[in-house]
PDB file of C-alpha atoms and ligand atoms in Angstrom:
ATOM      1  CA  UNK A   1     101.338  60.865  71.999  1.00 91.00           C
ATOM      2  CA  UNK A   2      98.842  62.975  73.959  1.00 94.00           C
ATOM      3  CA  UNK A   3      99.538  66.782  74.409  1.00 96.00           C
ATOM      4  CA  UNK A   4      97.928  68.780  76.807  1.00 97.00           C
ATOM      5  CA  UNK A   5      97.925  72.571  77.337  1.00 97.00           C
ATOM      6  CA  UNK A   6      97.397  74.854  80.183  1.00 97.00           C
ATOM      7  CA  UNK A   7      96.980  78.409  80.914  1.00 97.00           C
ATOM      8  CA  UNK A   8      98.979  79.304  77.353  1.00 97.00           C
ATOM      9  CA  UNK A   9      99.737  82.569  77.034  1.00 97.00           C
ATOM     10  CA  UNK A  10     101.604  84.321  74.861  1.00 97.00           C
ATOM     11  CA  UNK A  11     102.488  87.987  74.622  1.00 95.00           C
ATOM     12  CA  UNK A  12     104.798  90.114  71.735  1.00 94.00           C
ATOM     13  CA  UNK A  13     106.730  93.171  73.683  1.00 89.00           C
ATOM     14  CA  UNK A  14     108.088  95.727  70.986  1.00 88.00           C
ATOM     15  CA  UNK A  15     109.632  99.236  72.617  1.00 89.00           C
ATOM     16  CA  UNK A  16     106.882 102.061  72.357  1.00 88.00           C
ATOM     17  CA  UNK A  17     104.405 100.210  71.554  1.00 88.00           C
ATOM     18  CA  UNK A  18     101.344  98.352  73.225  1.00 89.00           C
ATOM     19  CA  UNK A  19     101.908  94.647  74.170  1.00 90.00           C
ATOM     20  CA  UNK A  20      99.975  92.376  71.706  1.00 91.00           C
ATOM     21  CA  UNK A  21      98.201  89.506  73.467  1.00 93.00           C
ATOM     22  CA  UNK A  22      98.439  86.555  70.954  1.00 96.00           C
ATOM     23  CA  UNK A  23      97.233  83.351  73.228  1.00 97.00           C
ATOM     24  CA  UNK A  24      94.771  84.355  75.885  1.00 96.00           C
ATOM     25  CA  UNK A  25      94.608  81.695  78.105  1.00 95.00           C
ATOM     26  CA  UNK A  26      94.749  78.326  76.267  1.00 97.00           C
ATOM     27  CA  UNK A  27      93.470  75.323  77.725  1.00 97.00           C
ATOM     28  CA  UNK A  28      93.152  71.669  75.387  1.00 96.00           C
ATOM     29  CA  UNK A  29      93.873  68.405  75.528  1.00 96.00           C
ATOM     30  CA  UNK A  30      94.477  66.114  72.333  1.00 96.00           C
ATOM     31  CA  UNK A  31      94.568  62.438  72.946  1.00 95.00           C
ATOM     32  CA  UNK A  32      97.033  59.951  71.554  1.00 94.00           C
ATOM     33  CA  UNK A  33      96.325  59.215  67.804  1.00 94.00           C
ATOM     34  CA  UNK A  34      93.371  61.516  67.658  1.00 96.00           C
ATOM     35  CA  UNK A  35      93.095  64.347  64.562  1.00 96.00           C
ATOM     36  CA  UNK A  36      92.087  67.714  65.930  1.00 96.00           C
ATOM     37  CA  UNK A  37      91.566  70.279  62.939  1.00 96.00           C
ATOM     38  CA  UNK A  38      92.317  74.323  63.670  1.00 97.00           C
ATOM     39  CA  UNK A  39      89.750  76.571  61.986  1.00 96.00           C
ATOM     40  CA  UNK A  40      89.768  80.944  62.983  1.00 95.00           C
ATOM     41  CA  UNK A  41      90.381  84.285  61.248  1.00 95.00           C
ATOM     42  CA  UNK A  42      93.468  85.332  60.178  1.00 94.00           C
ATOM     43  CA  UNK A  43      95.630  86.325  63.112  1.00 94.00           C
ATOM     44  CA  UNK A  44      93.146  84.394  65.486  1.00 96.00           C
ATOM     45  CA  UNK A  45      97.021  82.827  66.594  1.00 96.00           C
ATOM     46  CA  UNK A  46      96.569  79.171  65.173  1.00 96.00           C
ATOM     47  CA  UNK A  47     100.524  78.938  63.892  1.00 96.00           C
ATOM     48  CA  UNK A  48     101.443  80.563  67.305  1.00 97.00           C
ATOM     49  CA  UNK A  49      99.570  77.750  68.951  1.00 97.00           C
ATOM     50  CA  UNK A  50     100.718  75.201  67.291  1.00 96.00           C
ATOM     51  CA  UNK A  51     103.959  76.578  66.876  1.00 96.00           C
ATOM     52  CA  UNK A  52     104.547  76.046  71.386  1.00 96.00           C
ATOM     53  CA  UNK A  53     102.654  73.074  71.032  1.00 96.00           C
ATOM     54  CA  UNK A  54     105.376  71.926  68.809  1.00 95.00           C
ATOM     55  CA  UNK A  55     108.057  72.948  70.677  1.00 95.00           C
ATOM     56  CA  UNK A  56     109.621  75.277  68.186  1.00 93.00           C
ATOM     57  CA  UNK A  57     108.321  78.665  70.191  1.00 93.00           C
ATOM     58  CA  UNK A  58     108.022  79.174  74.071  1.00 93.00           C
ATOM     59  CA  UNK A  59     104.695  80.011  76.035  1.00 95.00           C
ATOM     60  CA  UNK A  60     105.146  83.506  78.230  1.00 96.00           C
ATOM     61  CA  UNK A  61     103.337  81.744  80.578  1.00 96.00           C
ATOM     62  CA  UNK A  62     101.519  78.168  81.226  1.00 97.00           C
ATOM     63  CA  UNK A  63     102.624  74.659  80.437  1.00 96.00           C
ATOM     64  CA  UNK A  64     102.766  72.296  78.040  1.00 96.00           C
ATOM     65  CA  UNK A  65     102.596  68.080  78.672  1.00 96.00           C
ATOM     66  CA  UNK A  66     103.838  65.386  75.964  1.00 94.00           C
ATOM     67  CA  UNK A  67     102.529  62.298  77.550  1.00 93.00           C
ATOM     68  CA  UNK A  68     102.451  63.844  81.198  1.00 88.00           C
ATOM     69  CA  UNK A  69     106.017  65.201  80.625  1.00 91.00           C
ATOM     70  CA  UNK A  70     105.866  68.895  81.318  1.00 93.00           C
ATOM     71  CA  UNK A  71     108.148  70.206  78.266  1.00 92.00           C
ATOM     72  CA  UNK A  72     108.819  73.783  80.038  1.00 87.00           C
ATOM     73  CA  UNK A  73     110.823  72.547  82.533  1.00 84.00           C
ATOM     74  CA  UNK A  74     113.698  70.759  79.391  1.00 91.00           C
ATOM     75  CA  UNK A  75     116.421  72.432  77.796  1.00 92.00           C
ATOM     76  CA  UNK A  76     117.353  73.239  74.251  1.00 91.00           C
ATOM     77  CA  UNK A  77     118.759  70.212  73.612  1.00 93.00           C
ATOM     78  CA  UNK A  78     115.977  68.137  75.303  1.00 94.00           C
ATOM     79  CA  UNK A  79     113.898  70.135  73.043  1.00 93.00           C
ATOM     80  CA  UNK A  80     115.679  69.495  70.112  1.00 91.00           C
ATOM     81  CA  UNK A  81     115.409  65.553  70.991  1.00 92.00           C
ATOM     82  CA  UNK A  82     111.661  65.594  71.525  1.00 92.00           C
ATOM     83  CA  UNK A  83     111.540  67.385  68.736  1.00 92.00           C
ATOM     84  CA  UNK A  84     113.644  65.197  66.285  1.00 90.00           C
ATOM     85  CA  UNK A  85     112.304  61.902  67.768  1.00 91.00           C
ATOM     86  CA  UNK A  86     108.908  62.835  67.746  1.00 94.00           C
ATOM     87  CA  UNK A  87     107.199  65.438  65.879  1.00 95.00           C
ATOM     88  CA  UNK A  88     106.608  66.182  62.186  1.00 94.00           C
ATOM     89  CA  UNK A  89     105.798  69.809  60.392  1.00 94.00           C
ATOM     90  CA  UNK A  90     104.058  70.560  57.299  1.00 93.00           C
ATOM     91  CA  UNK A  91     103.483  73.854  56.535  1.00 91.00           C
ATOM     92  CA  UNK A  92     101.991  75.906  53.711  1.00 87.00           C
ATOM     93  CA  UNK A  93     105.140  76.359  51.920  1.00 87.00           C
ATOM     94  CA  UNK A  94     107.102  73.392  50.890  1.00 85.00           C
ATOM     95  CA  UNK A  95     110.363  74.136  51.773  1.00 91.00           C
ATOM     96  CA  UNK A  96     112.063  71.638  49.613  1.00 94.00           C
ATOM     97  CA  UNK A  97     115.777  72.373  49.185  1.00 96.00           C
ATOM     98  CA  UNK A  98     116.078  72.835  45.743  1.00 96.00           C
ATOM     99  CA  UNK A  99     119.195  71.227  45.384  1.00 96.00           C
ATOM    100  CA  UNK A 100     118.077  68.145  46.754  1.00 97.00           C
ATOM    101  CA  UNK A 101     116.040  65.337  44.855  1.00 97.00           C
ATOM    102  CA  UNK A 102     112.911  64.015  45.889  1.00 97.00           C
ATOM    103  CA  UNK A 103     114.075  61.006  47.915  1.00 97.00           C
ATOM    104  CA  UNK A 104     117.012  63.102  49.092  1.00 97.00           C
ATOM    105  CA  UNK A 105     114.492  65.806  50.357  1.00 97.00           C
ATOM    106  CA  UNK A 106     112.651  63.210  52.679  1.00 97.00           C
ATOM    107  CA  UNK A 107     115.338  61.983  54.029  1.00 97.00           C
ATOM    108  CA  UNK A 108     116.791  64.935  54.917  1.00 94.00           C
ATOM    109  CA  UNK A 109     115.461  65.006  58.726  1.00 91.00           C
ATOM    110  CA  UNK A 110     117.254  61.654  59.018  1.00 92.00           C
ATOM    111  CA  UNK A 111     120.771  62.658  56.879  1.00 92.00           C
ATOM    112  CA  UNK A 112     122.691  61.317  59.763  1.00 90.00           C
ATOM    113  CA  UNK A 113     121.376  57.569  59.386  1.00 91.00           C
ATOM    114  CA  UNK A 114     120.058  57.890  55.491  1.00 90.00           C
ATOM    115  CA  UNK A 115     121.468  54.706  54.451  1.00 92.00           C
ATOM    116  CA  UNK A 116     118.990  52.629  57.648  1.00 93.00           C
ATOM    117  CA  UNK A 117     116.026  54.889  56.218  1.00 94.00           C
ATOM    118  CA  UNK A 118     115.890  54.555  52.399  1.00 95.00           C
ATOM    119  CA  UNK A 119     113.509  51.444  52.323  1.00 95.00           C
ATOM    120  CA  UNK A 120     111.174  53.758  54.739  1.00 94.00           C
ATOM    121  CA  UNK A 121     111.888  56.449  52.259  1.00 96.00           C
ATOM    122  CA  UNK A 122     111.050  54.231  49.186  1.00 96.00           C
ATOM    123  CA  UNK A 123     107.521  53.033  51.385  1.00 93.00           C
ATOM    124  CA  UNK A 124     106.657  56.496  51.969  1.00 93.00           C
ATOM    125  CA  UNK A 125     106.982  57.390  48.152  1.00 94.00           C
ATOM    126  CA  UNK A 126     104.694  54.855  47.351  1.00 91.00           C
ATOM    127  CA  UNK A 127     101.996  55.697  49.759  1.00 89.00           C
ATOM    128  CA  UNK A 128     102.263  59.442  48.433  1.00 89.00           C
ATOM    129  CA  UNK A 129     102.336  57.966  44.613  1.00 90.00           C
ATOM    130  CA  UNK A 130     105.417  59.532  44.318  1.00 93.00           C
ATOM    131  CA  UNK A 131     107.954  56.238  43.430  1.00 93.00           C
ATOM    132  CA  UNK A 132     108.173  57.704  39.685  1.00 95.00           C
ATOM    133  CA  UNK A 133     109.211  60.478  40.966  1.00 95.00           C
ATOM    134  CA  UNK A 134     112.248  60.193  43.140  1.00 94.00           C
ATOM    135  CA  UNK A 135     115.404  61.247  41.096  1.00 97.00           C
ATOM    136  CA  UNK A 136     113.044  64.415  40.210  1.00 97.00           C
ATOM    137  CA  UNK A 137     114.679  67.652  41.779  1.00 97.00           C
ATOM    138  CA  UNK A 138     111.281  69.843  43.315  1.00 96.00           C
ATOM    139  CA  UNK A 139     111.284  72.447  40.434  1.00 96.00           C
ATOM    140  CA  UNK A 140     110.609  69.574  38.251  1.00 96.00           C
ATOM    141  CA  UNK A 141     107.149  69.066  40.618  1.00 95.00           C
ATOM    142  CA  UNK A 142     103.407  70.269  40.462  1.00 92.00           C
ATOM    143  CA  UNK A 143     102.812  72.183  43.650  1.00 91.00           C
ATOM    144  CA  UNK A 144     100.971  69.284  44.779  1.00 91.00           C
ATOM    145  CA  UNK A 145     103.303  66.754  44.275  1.00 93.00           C
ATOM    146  CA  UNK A 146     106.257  69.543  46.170  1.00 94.00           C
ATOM    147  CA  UNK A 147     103.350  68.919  49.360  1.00 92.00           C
ATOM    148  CA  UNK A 148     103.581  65.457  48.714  1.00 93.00           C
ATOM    149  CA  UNK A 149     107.155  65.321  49.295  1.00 96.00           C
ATOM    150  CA  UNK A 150     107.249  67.455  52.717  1.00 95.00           C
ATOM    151  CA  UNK A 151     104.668  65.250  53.748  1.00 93.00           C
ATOM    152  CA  UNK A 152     107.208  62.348  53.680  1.00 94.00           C
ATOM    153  CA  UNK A 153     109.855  64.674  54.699  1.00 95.00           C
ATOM    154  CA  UNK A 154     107.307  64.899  57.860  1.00 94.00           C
ATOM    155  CA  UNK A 155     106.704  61.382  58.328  1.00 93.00           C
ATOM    156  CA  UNK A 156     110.149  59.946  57.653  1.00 94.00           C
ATOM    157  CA  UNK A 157     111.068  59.385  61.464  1.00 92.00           C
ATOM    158  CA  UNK A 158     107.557  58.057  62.042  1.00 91.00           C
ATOM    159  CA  UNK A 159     106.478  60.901  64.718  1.00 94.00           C
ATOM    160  CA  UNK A 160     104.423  60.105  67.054  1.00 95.00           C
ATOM    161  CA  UNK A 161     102.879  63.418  66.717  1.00 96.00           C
ATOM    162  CA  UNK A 162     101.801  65.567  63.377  1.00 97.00           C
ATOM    163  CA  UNK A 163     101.300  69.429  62.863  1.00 97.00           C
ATOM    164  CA  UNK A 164     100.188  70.756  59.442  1.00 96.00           C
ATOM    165  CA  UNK A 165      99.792  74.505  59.244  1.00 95.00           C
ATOM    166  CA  UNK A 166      97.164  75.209  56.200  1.00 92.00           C
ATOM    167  CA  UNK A 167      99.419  72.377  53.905  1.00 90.00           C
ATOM    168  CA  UNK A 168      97.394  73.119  51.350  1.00 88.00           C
ATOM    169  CA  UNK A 169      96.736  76.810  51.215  1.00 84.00           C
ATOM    170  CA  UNK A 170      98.717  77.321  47.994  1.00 83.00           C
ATOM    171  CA  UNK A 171      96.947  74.466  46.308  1.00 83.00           C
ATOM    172  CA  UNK A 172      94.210  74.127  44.124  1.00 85.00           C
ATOM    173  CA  UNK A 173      90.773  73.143  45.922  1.00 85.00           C
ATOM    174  CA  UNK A 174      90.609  69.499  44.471  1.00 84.00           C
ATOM    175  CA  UNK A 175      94.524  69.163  44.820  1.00 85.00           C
ATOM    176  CA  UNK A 176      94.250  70.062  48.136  1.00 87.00           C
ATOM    177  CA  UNK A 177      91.291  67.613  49.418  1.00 87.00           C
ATOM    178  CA  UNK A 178      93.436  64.888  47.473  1.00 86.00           C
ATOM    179  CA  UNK A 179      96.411  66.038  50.079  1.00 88.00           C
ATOM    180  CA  UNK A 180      94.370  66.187  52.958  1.00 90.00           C
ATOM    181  CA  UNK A 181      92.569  62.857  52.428  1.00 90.00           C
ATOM    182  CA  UNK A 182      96.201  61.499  51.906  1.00 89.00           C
ATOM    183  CA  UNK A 183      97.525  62.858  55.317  1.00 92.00           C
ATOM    184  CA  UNK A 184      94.782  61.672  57.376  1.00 94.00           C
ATOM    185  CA  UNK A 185      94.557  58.062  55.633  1.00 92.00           C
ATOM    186  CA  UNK A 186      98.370  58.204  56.943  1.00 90.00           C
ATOM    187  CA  UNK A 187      97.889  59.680  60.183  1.00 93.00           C
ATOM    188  CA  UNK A 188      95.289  56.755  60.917  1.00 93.00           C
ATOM    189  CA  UNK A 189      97.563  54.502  59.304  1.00 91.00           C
ATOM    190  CA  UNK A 190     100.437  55.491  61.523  1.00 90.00           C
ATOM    191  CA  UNK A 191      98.635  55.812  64.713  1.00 93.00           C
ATOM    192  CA  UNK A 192     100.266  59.613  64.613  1.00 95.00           C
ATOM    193  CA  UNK A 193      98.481  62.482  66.362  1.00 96.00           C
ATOM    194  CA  UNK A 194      97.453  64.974  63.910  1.00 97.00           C
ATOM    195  CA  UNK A 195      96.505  68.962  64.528  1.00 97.00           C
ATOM    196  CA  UNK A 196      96.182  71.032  61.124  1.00 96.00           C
ATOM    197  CA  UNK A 197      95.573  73.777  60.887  1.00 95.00           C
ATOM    198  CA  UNK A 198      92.564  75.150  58.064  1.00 92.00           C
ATOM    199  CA  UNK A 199      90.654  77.216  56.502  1.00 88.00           C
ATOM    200  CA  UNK A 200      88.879  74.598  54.398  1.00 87.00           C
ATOM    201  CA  UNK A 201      85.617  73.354  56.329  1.00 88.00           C
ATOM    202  CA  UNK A 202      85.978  69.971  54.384  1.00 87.00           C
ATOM    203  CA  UNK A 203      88.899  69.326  55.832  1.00 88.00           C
ATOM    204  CA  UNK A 204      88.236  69.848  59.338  1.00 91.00           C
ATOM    205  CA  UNK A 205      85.320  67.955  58.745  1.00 92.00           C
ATOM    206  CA  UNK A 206      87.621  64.697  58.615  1.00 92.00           C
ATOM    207  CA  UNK A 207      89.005  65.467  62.037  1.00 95.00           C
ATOM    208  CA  UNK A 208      87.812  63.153  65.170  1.00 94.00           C
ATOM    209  CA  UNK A 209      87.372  67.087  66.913  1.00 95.00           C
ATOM    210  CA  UNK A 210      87.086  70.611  65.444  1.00 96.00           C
ATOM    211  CA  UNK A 211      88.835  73.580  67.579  1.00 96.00           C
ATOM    212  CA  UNK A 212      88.006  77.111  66.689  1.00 96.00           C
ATOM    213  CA  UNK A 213      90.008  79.901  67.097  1.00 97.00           C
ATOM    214  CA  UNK A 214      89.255  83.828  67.445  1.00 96.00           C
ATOM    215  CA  UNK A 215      91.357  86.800  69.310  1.00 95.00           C
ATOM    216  CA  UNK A 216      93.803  84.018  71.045  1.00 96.00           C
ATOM    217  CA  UNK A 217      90.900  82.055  72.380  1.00 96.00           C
ATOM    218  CA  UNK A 218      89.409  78.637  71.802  1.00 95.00           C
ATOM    219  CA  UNK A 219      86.002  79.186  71.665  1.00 89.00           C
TER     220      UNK A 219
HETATM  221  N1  ATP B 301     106.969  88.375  66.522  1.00 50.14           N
HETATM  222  C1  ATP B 301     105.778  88.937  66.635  1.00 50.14           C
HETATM  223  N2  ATP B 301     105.639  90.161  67.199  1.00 50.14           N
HETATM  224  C2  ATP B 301     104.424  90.714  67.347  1.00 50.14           C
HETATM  225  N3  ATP B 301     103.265  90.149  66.968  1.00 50.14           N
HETATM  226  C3  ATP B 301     103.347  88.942  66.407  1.00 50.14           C
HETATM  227  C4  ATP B 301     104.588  88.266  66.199  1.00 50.14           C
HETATM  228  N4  ATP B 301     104.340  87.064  65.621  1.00 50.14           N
HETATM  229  C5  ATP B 301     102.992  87.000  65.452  1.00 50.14           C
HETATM  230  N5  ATP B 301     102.402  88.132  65.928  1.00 50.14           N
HETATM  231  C6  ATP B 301     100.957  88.445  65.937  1.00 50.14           C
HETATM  232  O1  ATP B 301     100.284  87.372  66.516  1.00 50.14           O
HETATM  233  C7  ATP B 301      98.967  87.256  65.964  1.00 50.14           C
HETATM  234  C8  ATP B 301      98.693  85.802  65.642  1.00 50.14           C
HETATM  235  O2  ATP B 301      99.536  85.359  64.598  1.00 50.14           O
HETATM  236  P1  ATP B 301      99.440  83.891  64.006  1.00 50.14           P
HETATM  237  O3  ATP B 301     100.486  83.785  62.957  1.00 50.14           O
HETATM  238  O4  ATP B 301      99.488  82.915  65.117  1.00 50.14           O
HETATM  239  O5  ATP B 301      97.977  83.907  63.375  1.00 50.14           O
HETATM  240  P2  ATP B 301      97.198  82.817  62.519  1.00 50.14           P
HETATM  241  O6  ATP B 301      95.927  82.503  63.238  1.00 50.14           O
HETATM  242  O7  ATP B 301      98.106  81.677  62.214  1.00 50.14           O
HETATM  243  O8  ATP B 301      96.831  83.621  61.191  1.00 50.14           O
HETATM  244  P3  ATP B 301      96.827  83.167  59.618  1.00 50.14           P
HETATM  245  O9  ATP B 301      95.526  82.447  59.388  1.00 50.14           O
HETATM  246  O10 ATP B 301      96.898  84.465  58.899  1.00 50.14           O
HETATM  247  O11 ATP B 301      98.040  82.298  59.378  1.00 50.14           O
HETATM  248  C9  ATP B 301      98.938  88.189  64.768  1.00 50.14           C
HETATM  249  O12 ATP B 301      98.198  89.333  65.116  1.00 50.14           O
HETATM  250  C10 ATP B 301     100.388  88.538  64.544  1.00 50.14           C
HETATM  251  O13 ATP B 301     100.534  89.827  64.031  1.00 50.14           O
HETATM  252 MG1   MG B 302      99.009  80.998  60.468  1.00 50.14          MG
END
């Protein structure tokens, strides 16, 4: 799926104080099935972005288009939809439930049709190396192997469309690369549209186009 972005702007409000300007007039376009990496300082507003591209936070002003549909003008439900049928997270924290085995934890996204999804479920734990490791419950996991699992989690309802925000920022540098290697083999794999989000030069390196980030820009 394509996304495009224009005019994004987003602005925090807090009584008595000054208004902080997080997106300043975003403008980008990412083409079906391409991989855009997300490089910028700290508080540059990467997550934000990604975040509205997403559709889990609203713009204060300017639009966002999933293949030419203009997503501002759907409700929370249509949201929700797009959302579900479409879109994967990673994000730097796991977020396993820790009550919930490995091949219970990917299918989670898809509880309400698990029984359709388990030979999906058993493909994806064998493209992440993971098939020895599916009765495991996540504090029985490496870090990298917890990342492993939400990628699958991600890419369990095949999205047409993945965001990783800095999915390996609690890993090891060599862990890491192995993670990010992994997720774009899939993403090409897949035909899924990727945007992650990094602080590791390597990594954005791998992507078809780098964005860069600084005070709410792209520069
Ligand atoms: N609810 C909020 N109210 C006010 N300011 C906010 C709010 N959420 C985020 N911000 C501010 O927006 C700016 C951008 O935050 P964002 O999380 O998008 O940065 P980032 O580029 O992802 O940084 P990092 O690399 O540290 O993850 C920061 O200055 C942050 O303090
Ligand atoms: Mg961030």
């Amino acid at each position: 799926m394509k996304i495009i972005a224009k005019n994004l702007i987003k602005n925090y409000t807090k009584k008595n104080l000054p208004e902080v300007n997080v997106l300043k007039d975003i403008n980008l376009e990412i083409p079906s099935g391409s991989k855009i990496s997300l490089t910028g300082p700290s508080g540059a507003g990467k997550s934000t972005l990604i975040h509205i591209l997403g559709l889990m936070d609203k713009p204060t002003s300017g639009d966002v288009f999933i293949d030419d549909i203009r997503v501002n003008d759907y409700n929370n439900n249509q949201l929700s939809k797009m959302r579900k049928d479409n879109i994967g997270f990673v994000f730097q924290f796991h977020y396993l439930l820790s009550d919930f085995n490995v091949l219970e934890n990917i299918l989670i996204p898809v509880w309400d049709k698990k029984s359709e999804k388990i030979k999906r479920a058993d493909e994806l734990l064998d493209m992440t190396g993971l098939s020895l490791r599916k009765t495991h419950m996540p504090s029985e996991l490496s870090g990298g192997e917890q990342q492993r699992v939400a990628l699958a989690r991600a890419l369990i309802n095949n999205p047409k469309i993945l965001f990783a925000d800095e999915p390996t920022g609690n890993l090891d540098r060599k862990t890491g690369t192995m993670i990010e290697n992994l997720m774009f083999g899939l993403c090409t794999e897949l035909k899924t549209t990727l945007v992650v989000v990094t602080h590791n030069q390597d990594v954005a390196n791998l992507a078809d186009k780098q964005l860069k980030m600084v005070d709410g820009q792209i520069i």
